[in-house]
Short mmCIF file of C-alpha atoms and ligand atoms in Angstrom, two decimals:
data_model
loop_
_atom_site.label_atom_id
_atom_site.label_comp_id
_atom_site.label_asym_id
_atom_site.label_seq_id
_atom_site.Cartn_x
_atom_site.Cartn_y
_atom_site.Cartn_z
CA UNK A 1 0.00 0.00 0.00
CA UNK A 2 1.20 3.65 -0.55
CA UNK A 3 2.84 5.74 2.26
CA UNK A 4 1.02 8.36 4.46
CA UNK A 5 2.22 12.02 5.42
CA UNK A 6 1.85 13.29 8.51
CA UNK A 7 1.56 16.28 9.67
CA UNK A 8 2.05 18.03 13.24
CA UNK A 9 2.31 22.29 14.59
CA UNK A 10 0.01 21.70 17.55
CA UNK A 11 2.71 24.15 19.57
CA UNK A 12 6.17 25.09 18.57
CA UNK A 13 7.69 22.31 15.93
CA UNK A 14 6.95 22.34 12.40
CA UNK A 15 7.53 18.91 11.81
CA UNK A 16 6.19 16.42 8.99
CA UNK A 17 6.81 12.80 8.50
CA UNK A 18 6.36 9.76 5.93
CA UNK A 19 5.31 6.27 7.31
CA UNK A 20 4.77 3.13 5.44
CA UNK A 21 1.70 1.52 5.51
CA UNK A 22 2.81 -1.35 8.04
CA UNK A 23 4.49 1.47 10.20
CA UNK A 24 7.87 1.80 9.02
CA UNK A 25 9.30 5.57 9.19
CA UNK A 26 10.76 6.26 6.12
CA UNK A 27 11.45 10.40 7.07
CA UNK A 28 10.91 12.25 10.14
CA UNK A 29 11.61 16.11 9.71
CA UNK A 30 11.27 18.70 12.61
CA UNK A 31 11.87 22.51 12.66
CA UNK A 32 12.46 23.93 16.03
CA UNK A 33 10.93 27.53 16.87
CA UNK A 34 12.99 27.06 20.04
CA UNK A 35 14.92 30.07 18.94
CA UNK A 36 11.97 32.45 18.09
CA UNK A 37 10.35 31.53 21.67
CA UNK A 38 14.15 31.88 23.30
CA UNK A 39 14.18 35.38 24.19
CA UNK A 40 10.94 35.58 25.93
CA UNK A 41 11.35 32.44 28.23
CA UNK A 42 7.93 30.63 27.00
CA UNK A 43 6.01 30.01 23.85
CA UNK A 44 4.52 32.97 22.14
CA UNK A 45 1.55 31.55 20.17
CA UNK A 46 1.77 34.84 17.39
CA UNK A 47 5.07 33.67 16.89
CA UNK A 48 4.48 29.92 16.58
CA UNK A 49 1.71 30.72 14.27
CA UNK A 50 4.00 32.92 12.18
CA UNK A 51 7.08 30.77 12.19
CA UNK A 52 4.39 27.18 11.14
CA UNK A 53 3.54 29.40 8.32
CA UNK A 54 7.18 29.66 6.94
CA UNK A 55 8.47 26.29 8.06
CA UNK A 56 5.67 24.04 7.05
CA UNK A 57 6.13 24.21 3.32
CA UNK A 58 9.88 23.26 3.43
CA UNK A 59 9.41 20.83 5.88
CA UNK A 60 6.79 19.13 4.12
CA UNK A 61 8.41 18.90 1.05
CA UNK A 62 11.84 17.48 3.19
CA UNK A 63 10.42 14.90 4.48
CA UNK A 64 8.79 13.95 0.85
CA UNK A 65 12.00 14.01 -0.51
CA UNK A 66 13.97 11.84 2.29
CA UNK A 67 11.52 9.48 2.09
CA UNK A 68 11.71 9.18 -1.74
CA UNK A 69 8.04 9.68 -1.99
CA UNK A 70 6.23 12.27 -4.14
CA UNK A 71 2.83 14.15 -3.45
CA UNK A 72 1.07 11.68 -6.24
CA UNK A 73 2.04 8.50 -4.36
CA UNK A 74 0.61 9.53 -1.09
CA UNK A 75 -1.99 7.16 0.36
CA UNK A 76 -3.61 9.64 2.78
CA UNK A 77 -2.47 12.65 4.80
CA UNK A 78 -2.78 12.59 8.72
CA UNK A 79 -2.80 16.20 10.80
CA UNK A 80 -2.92 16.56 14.57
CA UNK A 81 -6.41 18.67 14.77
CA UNK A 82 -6.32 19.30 18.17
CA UNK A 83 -5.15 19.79 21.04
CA UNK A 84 -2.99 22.98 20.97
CA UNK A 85 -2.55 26.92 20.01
CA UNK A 86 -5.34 27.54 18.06
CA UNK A 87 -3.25 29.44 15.64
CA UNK A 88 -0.25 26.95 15.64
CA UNK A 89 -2.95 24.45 14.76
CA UNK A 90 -4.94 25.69 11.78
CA UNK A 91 -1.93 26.42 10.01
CA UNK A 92 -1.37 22.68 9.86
CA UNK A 93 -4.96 21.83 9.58
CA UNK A 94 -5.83 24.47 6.88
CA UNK A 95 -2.32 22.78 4.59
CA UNK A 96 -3.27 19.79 5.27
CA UNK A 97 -6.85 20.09 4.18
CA UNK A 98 -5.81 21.61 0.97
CA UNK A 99 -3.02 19.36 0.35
CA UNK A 100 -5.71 16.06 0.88
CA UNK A 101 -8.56 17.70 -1.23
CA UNK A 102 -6.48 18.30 -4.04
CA UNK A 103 -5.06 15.43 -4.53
CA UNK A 104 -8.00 13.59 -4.02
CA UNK A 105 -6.64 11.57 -1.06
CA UNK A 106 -8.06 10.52 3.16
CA UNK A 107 -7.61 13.44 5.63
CA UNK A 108 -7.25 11.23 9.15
CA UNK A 109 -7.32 14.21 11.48
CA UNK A 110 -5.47 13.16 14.73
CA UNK A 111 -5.80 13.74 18.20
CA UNK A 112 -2.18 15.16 19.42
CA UNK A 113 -2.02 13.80 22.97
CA UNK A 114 -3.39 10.04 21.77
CA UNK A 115 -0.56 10.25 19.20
CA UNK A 116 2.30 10.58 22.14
CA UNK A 117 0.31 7.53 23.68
CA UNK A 118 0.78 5.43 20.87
CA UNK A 119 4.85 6.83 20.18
CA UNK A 120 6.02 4.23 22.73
CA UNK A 121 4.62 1.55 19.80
CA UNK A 122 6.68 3.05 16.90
CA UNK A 123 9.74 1.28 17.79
CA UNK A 124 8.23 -1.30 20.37
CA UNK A 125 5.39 -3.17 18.10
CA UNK A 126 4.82 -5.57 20.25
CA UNK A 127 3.82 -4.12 23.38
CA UNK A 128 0.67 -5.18 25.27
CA UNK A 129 -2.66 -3.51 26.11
CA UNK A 130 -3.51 -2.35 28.67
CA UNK A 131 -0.94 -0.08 29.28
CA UNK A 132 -0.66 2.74 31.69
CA UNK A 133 1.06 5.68 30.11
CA UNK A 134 2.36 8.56 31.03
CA UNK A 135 1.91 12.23 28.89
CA UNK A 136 4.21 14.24 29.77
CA UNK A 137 5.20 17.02 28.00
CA UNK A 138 5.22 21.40 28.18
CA UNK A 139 1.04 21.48 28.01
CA UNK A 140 0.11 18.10 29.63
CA UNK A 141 0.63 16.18 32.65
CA UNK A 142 -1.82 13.03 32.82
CA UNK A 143 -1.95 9.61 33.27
CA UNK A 144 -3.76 7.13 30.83
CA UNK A 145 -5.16 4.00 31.23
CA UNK A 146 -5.16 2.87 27.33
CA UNK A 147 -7.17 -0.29 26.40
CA UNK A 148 -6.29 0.42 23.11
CA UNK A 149 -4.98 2.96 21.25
CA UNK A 150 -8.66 4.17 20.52
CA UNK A 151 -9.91 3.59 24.38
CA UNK A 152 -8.25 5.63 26.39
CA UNK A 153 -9.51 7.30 29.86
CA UNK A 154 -7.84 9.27 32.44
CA UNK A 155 -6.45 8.40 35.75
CA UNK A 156 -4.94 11.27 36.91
CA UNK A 157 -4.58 14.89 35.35
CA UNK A 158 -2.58 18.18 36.59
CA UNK A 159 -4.47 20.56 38.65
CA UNK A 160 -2.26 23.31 37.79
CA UNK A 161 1.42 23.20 35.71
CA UNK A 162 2.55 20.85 33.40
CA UNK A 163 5.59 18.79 34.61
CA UNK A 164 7.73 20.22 31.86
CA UNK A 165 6.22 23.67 32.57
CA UNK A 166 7.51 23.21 36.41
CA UNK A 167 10.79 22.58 34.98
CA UNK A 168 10.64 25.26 32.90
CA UNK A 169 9.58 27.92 35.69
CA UNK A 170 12.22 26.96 37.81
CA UNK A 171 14.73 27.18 35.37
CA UNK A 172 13.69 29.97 34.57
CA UNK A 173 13.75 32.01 37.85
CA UNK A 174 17.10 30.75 37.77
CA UNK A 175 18.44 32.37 35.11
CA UNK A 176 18.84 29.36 33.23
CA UNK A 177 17.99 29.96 29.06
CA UNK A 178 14.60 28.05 27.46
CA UNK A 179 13.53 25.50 27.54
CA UNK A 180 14.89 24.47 31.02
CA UNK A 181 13.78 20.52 30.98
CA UNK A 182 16.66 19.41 29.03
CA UNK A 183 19.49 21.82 30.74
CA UNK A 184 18.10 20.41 34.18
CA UNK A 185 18.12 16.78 32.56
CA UNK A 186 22.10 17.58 31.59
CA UNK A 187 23.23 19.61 34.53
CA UNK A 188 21.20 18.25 37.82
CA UNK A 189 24.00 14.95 38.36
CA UNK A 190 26.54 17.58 39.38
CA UNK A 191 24.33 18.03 42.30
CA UNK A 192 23.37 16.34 45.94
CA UNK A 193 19.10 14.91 45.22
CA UNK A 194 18.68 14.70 48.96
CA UNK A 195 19.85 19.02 49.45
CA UNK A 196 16.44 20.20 49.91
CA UNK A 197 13.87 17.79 51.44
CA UNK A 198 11.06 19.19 49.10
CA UNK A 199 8.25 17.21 50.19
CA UNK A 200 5.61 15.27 48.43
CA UNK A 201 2.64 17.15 46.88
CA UNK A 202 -0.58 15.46 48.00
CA UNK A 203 -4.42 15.64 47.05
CA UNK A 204 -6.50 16.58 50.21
CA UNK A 205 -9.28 14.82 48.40
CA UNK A 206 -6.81 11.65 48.10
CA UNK A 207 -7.50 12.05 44.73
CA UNK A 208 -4.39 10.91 42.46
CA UNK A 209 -3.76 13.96 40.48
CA UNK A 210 -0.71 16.06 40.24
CA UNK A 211 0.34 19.32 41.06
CA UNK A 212 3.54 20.90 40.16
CA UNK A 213 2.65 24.53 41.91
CA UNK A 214 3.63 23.93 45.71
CA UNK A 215 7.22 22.50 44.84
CA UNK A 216 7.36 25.28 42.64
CA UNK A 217 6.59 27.78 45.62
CA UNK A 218 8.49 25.43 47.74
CA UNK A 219 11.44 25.93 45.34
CA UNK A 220 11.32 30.04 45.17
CA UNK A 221 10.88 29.91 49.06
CA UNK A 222 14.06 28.21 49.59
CA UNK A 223 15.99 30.69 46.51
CA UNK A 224 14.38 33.73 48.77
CA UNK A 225 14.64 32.76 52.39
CA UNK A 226 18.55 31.49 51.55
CA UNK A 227 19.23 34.77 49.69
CA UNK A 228 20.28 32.65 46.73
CA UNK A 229 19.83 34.20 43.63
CA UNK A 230 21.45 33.86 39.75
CA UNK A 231 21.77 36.50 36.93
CA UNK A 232 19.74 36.07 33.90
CA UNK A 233 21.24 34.17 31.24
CA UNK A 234 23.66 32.91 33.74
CA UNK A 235 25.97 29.51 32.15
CA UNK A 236 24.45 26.40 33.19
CA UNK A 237 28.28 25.00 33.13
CA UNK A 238 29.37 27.30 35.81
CA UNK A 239 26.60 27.56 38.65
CA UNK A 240 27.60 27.63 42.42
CA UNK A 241 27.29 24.13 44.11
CA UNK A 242 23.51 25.46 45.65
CA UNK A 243 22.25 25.98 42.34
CA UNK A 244 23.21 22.05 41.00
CA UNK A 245 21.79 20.88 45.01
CA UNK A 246 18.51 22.91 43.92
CA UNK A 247 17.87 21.76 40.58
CA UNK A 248 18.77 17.86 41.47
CA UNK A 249 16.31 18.07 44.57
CA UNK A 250 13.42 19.91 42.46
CA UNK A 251 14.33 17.24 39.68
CA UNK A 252 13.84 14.41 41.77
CA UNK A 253 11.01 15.60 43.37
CA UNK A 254 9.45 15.87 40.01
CA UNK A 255 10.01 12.48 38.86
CA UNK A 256 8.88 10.83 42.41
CA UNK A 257 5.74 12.22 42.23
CA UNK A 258 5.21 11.12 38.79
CA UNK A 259 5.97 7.81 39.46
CA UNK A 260 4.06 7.62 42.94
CA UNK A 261 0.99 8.03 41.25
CA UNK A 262 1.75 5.76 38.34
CA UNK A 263 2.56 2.80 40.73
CA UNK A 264 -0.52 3.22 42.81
CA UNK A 265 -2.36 3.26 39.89
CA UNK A 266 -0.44 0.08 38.60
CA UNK A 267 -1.12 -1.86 41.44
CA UNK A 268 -4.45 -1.02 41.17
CA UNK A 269 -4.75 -1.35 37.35
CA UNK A 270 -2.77 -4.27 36.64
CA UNK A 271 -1.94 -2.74 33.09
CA UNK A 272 0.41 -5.30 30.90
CA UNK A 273 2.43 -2.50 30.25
CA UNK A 274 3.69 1.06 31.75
CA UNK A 275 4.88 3.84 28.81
CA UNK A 276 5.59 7.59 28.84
CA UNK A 277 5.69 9.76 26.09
CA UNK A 278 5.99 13.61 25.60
CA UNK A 279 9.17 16.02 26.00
CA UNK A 280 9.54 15.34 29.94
CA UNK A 281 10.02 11.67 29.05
CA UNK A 282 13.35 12.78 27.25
CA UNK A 283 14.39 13.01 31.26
CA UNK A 284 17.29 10.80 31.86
CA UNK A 285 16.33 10.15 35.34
CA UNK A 286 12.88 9.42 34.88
CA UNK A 287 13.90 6.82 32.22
CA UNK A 288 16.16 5.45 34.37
CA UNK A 289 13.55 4.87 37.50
CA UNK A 290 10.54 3.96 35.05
CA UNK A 291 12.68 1.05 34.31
CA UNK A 292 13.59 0.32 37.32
CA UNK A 293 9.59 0.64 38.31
CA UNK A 294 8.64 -2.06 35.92
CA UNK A 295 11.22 -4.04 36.99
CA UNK A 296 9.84 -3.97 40.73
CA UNK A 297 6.53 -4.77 39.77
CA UNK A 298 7.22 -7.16 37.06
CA UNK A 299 6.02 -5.39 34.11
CA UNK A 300 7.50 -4.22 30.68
CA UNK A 301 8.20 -0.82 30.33
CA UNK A 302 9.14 1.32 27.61
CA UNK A 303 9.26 4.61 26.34
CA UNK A 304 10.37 6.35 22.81
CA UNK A 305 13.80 7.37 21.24
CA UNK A 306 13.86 11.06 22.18
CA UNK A 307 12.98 12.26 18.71
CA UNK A 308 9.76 10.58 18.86
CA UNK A 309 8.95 11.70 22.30
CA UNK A 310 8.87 15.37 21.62
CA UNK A 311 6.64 16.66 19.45
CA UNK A 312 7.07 15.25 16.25
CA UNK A 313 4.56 14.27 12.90
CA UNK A 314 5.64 10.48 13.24
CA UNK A 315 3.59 9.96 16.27
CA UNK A 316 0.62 11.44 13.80
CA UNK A 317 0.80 9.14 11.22
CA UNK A 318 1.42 6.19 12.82
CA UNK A 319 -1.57 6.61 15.24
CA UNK A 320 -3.93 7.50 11.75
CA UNK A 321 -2.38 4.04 10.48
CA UNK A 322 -4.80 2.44 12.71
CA UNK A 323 -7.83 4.80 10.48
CA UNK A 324 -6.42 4.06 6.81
CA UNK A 325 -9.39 1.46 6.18
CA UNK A 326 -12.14 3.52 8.14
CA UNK A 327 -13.92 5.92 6.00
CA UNK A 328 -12.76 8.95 5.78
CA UNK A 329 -14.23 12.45 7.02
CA UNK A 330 -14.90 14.97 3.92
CA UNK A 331 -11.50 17.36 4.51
CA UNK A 332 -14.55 20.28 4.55
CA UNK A 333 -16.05 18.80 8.48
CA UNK A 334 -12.19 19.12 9.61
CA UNK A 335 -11.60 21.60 12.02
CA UNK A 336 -9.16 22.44 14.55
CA UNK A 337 -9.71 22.01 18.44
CA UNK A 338 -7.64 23.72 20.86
CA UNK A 339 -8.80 21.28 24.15
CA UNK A 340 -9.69 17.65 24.53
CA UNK A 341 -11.52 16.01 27.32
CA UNK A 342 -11.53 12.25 27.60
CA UNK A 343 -13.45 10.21 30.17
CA UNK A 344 -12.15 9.53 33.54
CA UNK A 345 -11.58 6.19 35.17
CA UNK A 346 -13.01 5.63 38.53
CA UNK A 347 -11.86 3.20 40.59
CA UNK A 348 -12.96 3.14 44.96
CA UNK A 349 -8.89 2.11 44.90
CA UNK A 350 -8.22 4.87 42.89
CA UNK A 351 -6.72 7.12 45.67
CA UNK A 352 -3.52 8.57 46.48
CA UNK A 353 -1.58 7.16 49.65
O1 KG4 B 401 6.37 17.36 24.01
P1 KG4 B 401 7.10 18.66 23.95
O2 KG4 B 401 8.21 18.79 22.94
O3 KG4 B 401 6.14 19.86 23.66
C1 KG4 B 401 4.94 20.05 24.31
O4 KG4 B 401 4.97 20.71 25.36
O5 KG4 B 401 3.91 19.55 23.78
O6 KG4 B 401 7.65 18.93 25.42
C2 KG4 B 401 8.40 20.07 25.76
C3 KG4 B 401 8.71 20.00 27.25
C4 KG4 B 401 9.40 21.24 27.78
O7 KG4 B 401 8.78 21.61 29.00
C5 KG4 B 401 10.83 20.77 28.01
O8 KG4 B 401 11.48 21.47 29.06
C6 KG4 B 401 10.60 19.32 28.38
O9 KG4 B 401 9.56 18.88 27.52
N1 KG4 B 401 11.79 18.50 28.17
C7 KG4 B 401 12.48 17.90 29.16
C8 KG4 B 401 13.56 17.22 28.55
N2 KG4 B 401 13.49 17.42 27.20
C9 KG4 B 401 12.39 18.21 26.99
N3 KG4 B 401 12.27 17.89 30.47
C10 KG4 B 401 13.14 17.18 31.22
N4 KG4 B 401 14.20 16.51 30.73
C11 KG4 B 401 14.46 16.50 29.41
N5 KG4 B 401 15.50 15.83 28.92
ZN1 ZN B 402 3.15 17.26 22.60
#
């Protein structure tokens, strides 16, 4: 069967891939706006818009070209619709629209947040359902409980920040340049995990959802009360010892309360496998204790190459794979949607400890 293009500018990458139809990725192109969003510390969604509109064509016609593949021989054409900046997203659902209806081929539109569910399968086929899976990325915190890549419902959700966005904040008010996940990810080993006894956020409703804000507080509490403070764009390379304790304690703190709630909700669940997708799965440590999570409880574990857990249009197609036999939408119903809701498991057990 012919390939399928994919296409993905829910937020800040312009990015664009070609897939086989059995899965195989013959091109994955991304374009960064990292550098546009740079000097103001967070994502400007003008900008994104703006910058989609002059990377998508390019990048579009890259990833044709690595994969060998011209417009004509395209089977379908896959676009996240939704969730995401409104603006960042009609640029790729408007193209994409276009693209399909002229040359008479599918429009699959795509769900961004169920396409980081199903990354972990891209280079691990032969995982089992259920699996309990992590989203964590900039925009999203939650945990899924996926019967399939089509049945998916909510465990656990963020009350307030994101975990990347926590990252990000802290970094931040550190001086440190954007985004601030990776830097912490490449900089926190140089420093003591155990510095500051941050303690555990918890639900007073025992409910098992996250929160991010109060270790953030926490965190500017101890930079204030210690009279510790950095320069803006200070070098990550050449912090004082405080600054590396900080960061590794916040870090840690991060990625226990992640995976607090995702092994209560294991034990509870009994999934056949635990996955994490999204730019805060990048995290070296969090990779590192998922593992060794699965390997306490005796379940398989895995979690994408980096490129394919940030945001990327690989993810896109390969979810819409699932789709190429379904009929169709006519491109003209399309439309983008900046939220998603899903439902929400219940479970008595369900409950934090
Ligand atoms: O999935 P993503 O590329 O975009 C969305 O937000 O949808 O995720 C970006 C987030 C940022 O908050 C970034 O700081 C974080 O992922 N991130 C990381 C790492 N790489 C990216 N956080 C921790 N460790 C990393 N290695
Ligand atoms: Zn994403």
């Amino acid at each position: 069967m012919k390939p399928l293009l994919g296409i993905e500018t829910s937020c800040d990458d312009t990015s664009a891939a070609v897939l086989t139809s059995d899965g195989e990725v013959l091109s994955s192109v991304v374009a960064s706006q990292v550098e546009v969003h740079a000097p103001y510390g967070g994502i400007v969604p003008e900008l994104a818009s703006r910058a989609h509109l002059r990377s998508l064509p390019p990048v579009v016609l890259a990833a044709l070209e690595r994969a060998g593949v011209g417009m004509d021989d395209l089977a379908a054409i896959a676009v996240t619709a939704g969730p995401g900046l409104l603006g960042s997203l009609l640029v790729g659902v408007s193209y994409a629209k276009a693209a399909a209806w002229s040359l008479r081929v599918p429009l699959i539109p795509v769900n961004h947040v169920e396409a980081h569910l199903r990354s972990p399968w891209i280079e691990h086929p032969d995982l089992d359902y259920p699996a309990l899976a992590l989203a964590v990325s900039g925009g999203h915190s939650h945990l899924f409980f996926c019967e399939s890549p089509e049945r998916v419902s909510i465990v656990a959700s963020t009350r307030d920040d994101a975990a990347g966005e926590a990252l990000d904040k802290l970094a931040k008010r550190m001086g440190l340049p954007y985004p601030g996940g990776p830097i912490i990810d490449r900089i926190a080993g140089r420093g003591d995990a155990g510095a500051v006894p941050f303690s555990l956020p918890r639900m007073s409703s025992g409910s098992l959802d996250y929160s991010f804000s109060g270790l953030k507080t926490a965190a500017l509490h101890h930079m204030r009360e210690n009279r510790l403070d950095l320069p803006d764009g200070c070098d990550p390379d050449g912090l004082p010892q405080w600054a590396y304790d900080l960061l590794a304690s916040y870090q840690k703190r991060v990625v226990d309360h992640l995976l607090q709630r995702l092994k209560k909700a294991s034990l509870v669940l009994g999934p056949r496998s635990l996955v994490m997708a999204g730019g805060v799965a990048c995290n070296s440590v969090l990779r590192e204790r998922l593992t060794l999570l699965g390997q306490e409880l005796g379940i398989r574990t895995a979690f994408p190459s980096p490129m394919y857990c940030t945001d990327n249009a690989a993810m896109v197609a390969f979810l819409a794979l699932r789709r190429l036999d379904a009929p169709a939408p006519s491109e003209s119903t399309v439309d983008a949607f900046p939220t998603a809701h899903w439902p929400s498991l219940s479970h008595p057990l369900l409950r934090s400890a």
